Short mmCIF file of C-alpha atoms and ligand atoms in Angstrom, two decimals:
data_model
loop_
_atom_site.label_atom_id
_atom_site.label_comp_id
_atom_site.label_asym_id
_atom_site.label_seq_id
_atom_site.Cartn_x
_atom_site.Cartn_y
_atom_site.Cartn_z
CA MET S 328 34.76 6.68 44.51
CA SER S 329 31.30 6.10 45.99
CA ARG S 330 29.58 9.22 47.18
CA ILE S 331 26.29 9.52 49.04
CA PHE S 332 23.85 12.39 48.73
CA SER S 333 20.54 12.61 50.57
CA GLY S 334 18.15 15.30 51.74
CA VAL S 335 15.28 16.15 54.05
CA GLN S 336 12.85 19.02 53.66
CA PRO S 337 12.66 21.58 56.48
CA THR S 338 8.87 21.59 56.52
CA GLY S 339 8.43 21.04 60.24
CA ASN S 340 9.96 18.62 62.62
CA LEU S 341 11.47 15.29 61.70
CA HIS S 342 9.24 12.35 62.55
CA LEU S 343 9.87 8.68 63.23
CA GLY S 344 9.43 7.85 59.50
CA ASN S 345 12.22 10.27 58.54
CA TYR S 346 14.41 8.81 61.24
CA LEU S 347 13.85 5.10 60.56
CA GLY S 348 13.49 5.44 56.77
CA ALA S 349 16.39 7.81 56.21
CA VAL S 350 18.53 9.50 58.87
CA ARG S 351 19.28 6.39 60.90
CA ASN S 352 20.61 4.66 57.79
CA TRP S 353 22.79 7.67 57.00
CA VAL S 354 24.44 7.29 60.38
CA LYS S 355 25.33 3.68 59.58
CA LEU S 356 26.49 4.42 56.02
CA GLN S 357 28.81 7.25 56.99
CA HIS S 358 31.53 4.74 57.89
CA ASP S 359 31.74 3.40 54.34
CA TYR S 360 31.01 6.39 52.12
CA GLU S 361 31.84 10.04 51.65
CA CYS S 362 28.51 11.69 52.50
CA ILE S 363 26.70 14.93 51.69
CA PHE S 364 23.49 15.54 53.66
CA CYS S 365 21.30 18.44 52.67
CA VAL S 366 18.44 20.36 54.25
CA VAL S 367 16.47 20.98 51.07
CA ASP S 368 14.93 24.39 51.70
CA MET S 369 14.37 25.02 47.98
CA HIS S 370 12.21 21.90 47.81
CA ALA S 371 10.29 23.09 50.87
CA ILE S 372 9.03 26.24 49.11
CA THR S 373 7.31 24.22 46.38
CA VAL S 374 4.35 24.54 48.77
CA PRO S 375 3.78 27.73 50.81
CA GLN S 376 6.04 28.18 53.86
CA ASP S 377 6.12 30.83 56.55
CA PRO S 378 9.59 32.40 56.14
CA LYS S 379 10.37 32.51 59.89
CA ALA S 380 9.23 28.92 60.38
CA LEU S 381 11.33 27.82 57.38
CA THR S 382 14.47 29.36 58.91
CA ALA S 383 13.79 27.76 62.30
CA SER S 384 13.00 24.40 60.75
CA THR S 385 16.21 24.47 58.67
CA ARG S 386 18.25 24.72 61.87
CA GLU S 387 16.10 22.08 63.62
CA VAL S 388 16.54 19.54 60.84
CA ALA S 389 20.31 20.17 60.80
CA ALA S 390 20.36 19.72 64.59
CA ALA S 391 18.39 16.47 64.28
CA MET S 392 20.94 15.12 61.78
CA ILE S 393 23.82 15.94 64.13
CA ALA S 394 21.98 14.64 67.21
CA SER S 395 21.19 11.36 65.41
CA GLY S 396 24.91 10.79 64.94
CA VAL S 397 25.98 12.24 61.58
CA ASP S 398 29.53 13.51 62.02
CA PRO S 399 29.64 17.04 60.54
CA LYS S 400 33.43 17.16 60.62
CA LYS S 401 33.87 14.09 58.50
CA HIS S 402 30.81 14.61 56.31
CA ILE S 403 28.92 17.58 54.91
CA ILE S 404 25.69 18.99 56.35
CA PHE S 405 24.37 22.14 54.66
CA ASN S 406 21.23 23.80 53.37
CA GLN S 407 20.55 23.68 49.66
CA SER S 408 19.93 27.40 48.96
CA GLN S 409 23.48 28.24 50.04
CA VAL S 410 24.97 26.46 47.03
CA SER S 411 23.81 28.11 43.79
CA GLY S 412 24.72 25.11 41.62
CA HIS S 413 21.49 23.34 42.69
CA ALA S 414 19.33 25.98 41.01
CA GLU S 415 21.61 26.25 37.97
CA LEU S 416 21.66 22.53 37.28
CA ALA S 417 17.93 22.20 37.98
CA TRP S 418 17.26 24.65 35.13
CA ILE S 419 19.37 22.57 32.74
CA PHE S 420 17.48 19.46 33.86
CA ASN S 421 14.16 21.25 33.29
CA CYS S 422 15.29 21.24 29.67
CA VAL S 423 16.37 17.57 29.70
CA ALA S 424 13.42 15.92 31.49
CA ARG S 425 10.25 15.38 29.43
CA LEU S 426 6.75 16.47 30.41
CA GLY S 427 5.61 12.88 29.98
CA TRP S 428 8.09 11.73 32.62
CA LEU S 429 6.94 14.27 35.19
CA ASN S 430 3.29 13.54 34.44
CA ARG S 431 3.82 10.07 35.87
CA MET S 432 5.11 11.24 39.28
CA THR S 433 2.73 10.00 41.97
CA GLN S 434 4.03 12.40 44.64
CA PHE S 435 3.00 15.38 42.50
CA LYS S 436 -0.45 13.90 42.03
CA ASP S 437 -0.79 13.32 45.79
CA LYS S 438 0.51 16.73 46.80
CA ALA S 439 -1.31 18.72 44.12
CA GLY S 440 -4.57 16.93 44.90
CA LYS S 441 -7.69 17.85 42.98
CA ASN S 442 -6.74 21.45 42.37
CA ARG S 443 -3.81 20.77 40.04
CA GLU S 444 -4.21 24.08 38.15
CA ASN S 445 -3.31 25.87 41.34
CA ALA S 446 -0.14 23.89 42.20
CA SER S 447 3.16 25.75 41.81
CA VAL S 448 5.34 25.11 38.78
CA GLY S 449 8.06 24.30 41.33
CA LEU S 450 6.02 21.43 42.78
CA TYR S 451 5.75 19.97 39.27
CA ALA S 452 9.48 20.37 38.56
CA TYR S 453 10.44 19.15 42.09
CA PRO S 454 11.99 15.86 40.83
CA ASN S 455 14.28 17.76 38.43
CA LEU S 456 15.68 19.78 41.34
CA MET S 457 16.15 16.53 43.26
CA ALA S 458 18.09 15.03 40.32
CA ALA S 459 20.21 18.20 40.27
CA ASP S 460 20.95 17.85 44.02
CA ILE S 461 22.38 14.38 43.48
CA LEU S 462 24.15 14.86 40.16
CA LEU S 463 25.74 18.22 41.03
CA TYR S 464 28.10 16.11 43.15
CA LYS S 465 28.10 13.08 40.81
CA ALA S 466 26.79 11.11 43.80
CA THR S 467 26.52 7.37 43.22
CA HIS S 468 24.26 6.26 46.11
CA VAL S 469 21.13 7.81 47.60
CA PRO S 470 19.73 6.46 50.90
CA VAL S 471 16.00 7.27 51.12
CA GLY S 472 12.67 5.84 52.26
CA GLU S 473 10.51 3.80 49.92
CA ASP S 474 8.43 6.84 48.87
CA GLN S 475 11.38 8.36 46.97
CA LYS S 476 11.98 5.39 44.69
CA GLN S 477 10.14 6.85 41.73
CA HIS S 478 12.03 10.16 42.01
CA LEU S 479 15.32 8.24 42.03
CA GLU S 480 14.32 6.40 38.86
CA LEU S 481 13.64 9.77 37.24
CA ALA S 482 17.08 11.03 38.33
CA ARG S 483 18.63 8.01 36.61
CA ASP S 484 16.62 8.71 33.45
CA ILE S 485 17.76 12.35 33.47
CA ALA S 486 21.41 11.34 33.95
CA ALA S 487 21.20 8.82 31.11
CA LYS S 488 19.45 11.25 28.75
CA PHE S 489 21.96 14.02 29.46
CA ASN S 490 24.90 11.65 28.84
CA ASN S 491 23.29 10.44 25.63
CA ASP S 492 22.05 13.78 24.25
CA PHE S 493 25.41 15.48 24.72
CA GLY S 494 27.46 12.45 23.71
CA VAL S 495 29.29 12.27 27.05
CA GLU S 496 29.09 8.62 28.03
CA ASN S 497 29.45 8.06 31.80
CA PHE S 498 29.60 11.81 32.51
CA PHE S 499 26.91 11.48 35.16
CA PRO S 500 26.79 8.23 37.14
CA LEU S 501 23.36 6.59 37.33
CA PRO S 502 22.63 7.01 41.07
CA GLU S 503 21.55 3.91 43.00
CA PRO S 504 18.80 4.12 45.61
CA LEU S 505 19.63 2.57 49.00
CA ILE S 506 16.33 1.66 50.63
CA LEU S 507 17.44 -0.09 53.80
CA GLY S 508 16.11 -1.52 57.04
CA THR S 509 12.79 -2.91 58.26
CA ALA S 510 10.98 0.44 58.31
CA THR S 511 11.36 1.85 54.79
CA ARG S 512 7.75 2.99 54.91
CA VAL S 513 6.49 3.89 58.38
CA MET S 514 2.71 4.31 58.39
CA SER S 515 0.44 6.74 60.24
CA LEU S 516 -0.42 5.68 63.81
CA LYS S 517 -4.04 6.55 63.04
CA ASP S 518 -4.32 4.71 59.71
CA GLY S 519 -2.05 1.81 58.79
CA THR S 520 -2.67 2.38 55.08
CA LYS S 521 -1.38 5.97 55.04
CA LYS S 522 2.28 7.05 55.18
CA MET S 523 3.44 8.82 58.36
CA SER S 524 3.89 12.38 57.15
CA LYS S 525 4.66 15.89 58.36
CA SER S 526 1.62 17.18 56.53
CA ASP S 527 -0.95 14.94 58.27
CA PRO S 528 -3.27 17.32 60.20
CA SER S 529 -3.47 14.89 63.16
CA GLU S 530 -0.56 15.19 65.62
CA LEU S 531 -1.54 11.73 66.91
CA SER S 532 -0.65 10.24 63.53
CA ARG S 533 3.11 10.68 63.98
CA ILE S 534 5.88 10.61 66.58
CA ASN S 535 8.02 13.72 66.23
CA MET S 536 11.69 13.68 67.10
CA THR S 537 10.94 16.47 69.58
CA ASP S 538 8.09 14.69 71.41
CA ASP S 539 8.78 14.06 75.09
CA ALA S 540 8.40 10.66 76.80
CA ASP S 541 4.78 11.38 77.82
CA ASP S 542 3.78 12.36 74.28
CA ILE S 543 5.44 9.29 72.81
CA ALA S 544 3.70 6.99 75.29
CA LYS S 545 0.35 8.71 74.73
CA LYS S 546 0.58 8.52 70.94
CA ILE S 547 1.48 4.83 71.03
CA ARG S 548 -1.31 4.11 73.54
CA LYS S 549 -3.82 5.86 71.27
CA ALA S 550 -2.49 4.27 68.06
CA LYS S 551 -5.16 2.51 66.02
CA THR S 552 -5.26 -1.29 66.38
CA ASP S 553 -7.66 -4.10 65.60
CA PRO S 554 -9.48 -6.32 68.14
CA GLU S 555 -7.38 -9.48 67.63
CA PRO S 556 -4.30 -10.41 69.68
CA LEU S 557 -0.94 -10.22 67.88
CA PRO S 558 -0.40 -12.98 65.31
CA GLY S 559 1.76 -16.07 65.78
CA ASP S 560 3.69 -15.64 62.53
CA ASP S 561 4.38 -13.14 59.69
CA LYS S 562 1.56 -14.53 57.57
CA GLY S 563 -0.89 -13.52 60.26
CA LEU S 564 -0.06 -9.86 59.52
CA GLU S 565 -1.84 -9.99 56.18
CA GLY S 566 -4.76 -7.58 56.15
CA ARG S 567 -3.66 -6.12 59.51
CA PRO S 568 -1.80 -2.93 58.50
CA GLU S 569 -1.78 -1.37 61.99
CA ALA S 570 -0.31 -4.48 63.63
CA ALA S 571 2.27 -4.75 60.83
CA ASN S 572 3.25 -1.10 61.23
CA LEU S 573 3.66 -1.19 65.04
CA LEU S 574 5.61 -4.45 64.94
CA GLY S 575 7.75 -3.05 62.11
CA ILE S 576 8.56 0.02 64.19
CA TYR S 577 9.51 -2.19 67.14
CA ALA S 578 11.71 -4.35 64.88
CA ALA S 579 13.50 -1.31 63.43
CA LEU S 580 14.05 0.36 66.82
CA SER S 581 15.36 -2.86 68.36
CA ASP S 582 17.57 -3.69 65.34
CA SER S 583 15.85 -7.02 64.87
CA THR S 584 13.88 -8.52 61.99
CA LEU S 585 10.10 -8.41 61.66
CA THR S 586 9.98 -12.21 61.97
CA GLU S 587 11.90 -12.12 65.26
CA THR S 588 9.64 -9.38 66.59
CA VAL S 589 6.45 -11.18 65.59
CA ALA S 590 7.75 -14.33 67.36
CA LYS S 591 8.61 -12.32 70.48
CA PHE S 592 5.06 -10.95 70.89
CA ALA S 593 3.10 -13.86 69.39
CA GLY S 594 -0.38 -14.06 70.91
CA GLU S 595 0.07 -10.97 73.17
CA GLY S 596 -2.62 -8.33 73.46
CA PHE S 597 -1.97 -4.89 72.02
CA GLY S 598 -2.01 -3.33 75.51
CA THR S 599 1.10 -5.15 76.73
CA PHE S 600 2.88 -4.80 73.40
CA LYS S 601 2.22 -1.05 73.24
CA GLN S 602 3.79 -0.63 76.67
CA HIS S 603 6.96 -2.39 75.47
CA LEU S 604 6.99 -0.34 72.27
CA ALA S 605 6.60 2.94 74.17
CA ASP S 606 9.45 2.05 76.53
CA LEU S 607 11.69 1.13 73.59
CA ALA S 608 10.85 4.29 71.63
CA VAL S 609 11.53 6.51 74.64
CA ALA S 610 14.82 4.72 75.34
CA LYS S 611 16.01 5.05 71.72
CA LEU S 612 14.76 8.55 70.97
CA GLY S 613 15.39 10.14 74.38
CA PRO S 614 19.16 10.60 74.03
CA ILE S 615 18.76 12.03 70.52
CA GLN S 616 16.17 14.48 71.80
CA ASP S 617 18.40 15.58 74.67
CA GLU S 618 21.22 16.23 72.23
CA MET S 619 18.88 18.10 69.88
CA ARG S 620 17.75 20.38 72.69
CA ARG S 621 21.35 21.06 73.63
CA LEU S 622 22.20 21.93 70.02
CA LEU S 623 19.20 24.22 69.62
CA ASP S 624 20.38 26.15 72.64
CA ASP S 625 23.59 26.81 70.70
CA LEU S 626 22.41 28.09 67.32
CA ALA S 627 25.81 29.64 66.66
CA TYR S 628 27.25 26.13 66.55
CA VAL S 629 24.48 24.81 64.26
CA ASP S 630 25.01 27.78 61.94
CA SER S 631 28.77 27.18 61.91
CA VAL S 632 28.15 23.59 60.77
CA LEU S 633 25.86 24.81 57.98
CA LYS S 634 28.34 27.48 56.87
CA ASP S 635 31.29 25.12 56.83
CA GLY S 636 29.16 22.47 55.09
CA ALA S 637 28.06 24.91 52.37
CA GLU S 638 31.67 25.92 51.69
CA ARG S 639 32.78 22.33 51.39
CA ALA S 640 29.76 21.39 49.24
CA ASN S 641 30.45 24.34 46.97
CA ALA S 642 34.08 23.33 46.59
CA ILE S 643 32.93 19.97 45.18
CA ALA S 644 30.09 21.40 43.10
CA GLU S 645 31.87 24.30 41.42
CA PRO S 646 34.30 22.36 39.20
CA ILE S 647 31.53 19.89 38.25
CA MET S 648 29.20 22.78 37.36
CA ALA S 649 31.96 24.30 35.21
CA GLU S 650 32.30 20.98 33.35
CA ILE S 651 28.53 20.77 32.86
CA LYS S 652 28.46 24.28 31.39
CA ASP S 653 31.19 23.35 28.94
CA VAL S 654 29.30 20.22 27.90
CA VAL S 655 26.09 22.21 27.33
CA GLY S 656 27.99 24.89 25.40
CA PHE S 657 27.50 27.79 27.79
CA LEU S 658 30.26 30.32 27.21
CA THR S 659 32.21 31.26 30.30
CA VAL S 660 34.47 34.18 29.46
CA ARG S 661 37.49 33.60 31.66
P1 AMP Q 2060 10.81 14.37 53.62
O1 AMP Q 2060 10.35 14.60 55.00
O2 AMP Q 2060 9.69 14.15 52.66
O3 AMP Q 2060 11.80 15.39 53.15
O4 AMP Q 2060 11.59 12.97 53.64
C1 AMP Q 2060 12.93 12.83 54.08
C2 AMP Q 2060 13.37 11.38 54.06
O5 AMP Q 2060 12.56 10.59 54.94
C3 AMP Q 2060 13.24 10.71 52.68
O6 AMP Q 2060 14.33 9.82 52.50
C4 AMP Q 2060 11.95 9.94 52.78
O7 AMP Q 2060 11.91 8.83 51.92
C5 AMP Q 2060 11.96 9.51 54.25
N1 AMP Q 2060 10.59 9.32 54.75
C6 AMP Q 2060 9.62 10.27 54.83
N2 AMP Q 2060 8.48 9.75 55.35
C7 AMP Q 2060 8.74 8.43 55.61
C8 AMP Q 2060 7.97 7.35 56.17
N3 AMP Q 2060 6.71 7.53 56.58
N4 AMP Q 2060 8.58 6.14 56.29
C9 AMP Q 2060 9.86 5.96 55.90
N5 AMP Q 2060 10.63 6.93 55.35
C10 AMP Q 2060 10.09 8.16 55.22
N1 LIG Q 2061 12.43 14.59 47.88
C1 LIG Q 2061 13.02 14.09 49.08
C2 LIG Q 2061 11.90 13.84 50.11
O1 LIG Q 2061 10.98 14.57 50.21
C3 LIG Q 2061 14.04 15.04 49.67
C4 LIG Q 2061 15.19 15.24 48.75
C5 LIG Q 2061 15.47 16.36 48.00
C6 LIG Q 2061 16.20 14.29 48.44
N2 LIG Q 2061 16.59 16.18 47.27
C7 LIG Q 2061 17.08 14.94 47.52
C8 LIG Q 2061 16.45 12.99 48.87
C9 LIG Q 2061 18.19 14.27 46.98
C10 LIG Q 2061 17.57 12.34 48.32
C11 LIG Q 2061 18.42 12.97 47.39
O2 LIG Q 2061 11.97 12.92 50.83
#
């Protein structure tokens, strides 16, 4: 059986990168897989969070998943801290993963910055918790954006080392990353060489899923460009990261390829193209935003989805966690 697990941190609102790189693909994959989608609140606290904002953001991210089209009846949507197996398995993986492996993680280096001594131990061990998320359900496929590739490789290494160390061949599957679509790495609207991110101090750098039509149009109008008209073919995008990013976003939103999109706007000025892009973004995101607003007016419903999801997730995780404890040699006195 193929099973999907993926997660998003509730560290603020979802942005266009989260949508095009991850959530939109989940919606497509839900027809072919059994899916578990998680709001990873325990990952969020690896950097400081305001408790009230964390609670609100957990509900918002769940609402965004539902509004984007994930079916919470057929699949599971829940928040991580409600299923204790994530923390239990993460501890075991802290004892499987090697310091040398974690030392190579580029996301830790980026997030910790210069002041590494002051980063939390949780931020360092973040990839072990992520491996635990996936393997607690023996998930086989993990749809994510490009930036999570290295963490997925680590999860595979942890699974393989556990299987090998405890002599339990094929106990954990080696999870496969699914990095799909034309926008696996959406860049900042203000700098085509930087990833669009929730933590960028400039609001103009990203389109949030909650931005209204005026905000979306304004942010696209103000997006950084270069002085040349749009290129005639894909090759002409070399060395033009902003043009490549905006055309990539258009391609993803219109379900076409980058080559088709480049051909469509060949030789146009940025002004005209940006108008088309803004119209498309508003048309595609508008209905999702309306549905999100409706859901956030009915928090009792959102909470009922998260409660039901946690119960169903726990029902899958519990027997697997019991098996893991047996393998490790933890005594459960029954
Ligand atoms: P995060 O917001 O870091 O929890 O990311 C949630 C999901 O969105 C992960 O699958 C990421 O790989 C994906 N993602 C985040 N930022 C981007 C981006 N700028 N472009 C594409 N995918 C992204
Ligand atoms: N680390 C991921 C991110 O920031 C979020 C995440 C946590 C995740 N656990 C996961 C993604 C398990 C996929 C599978 O994007």
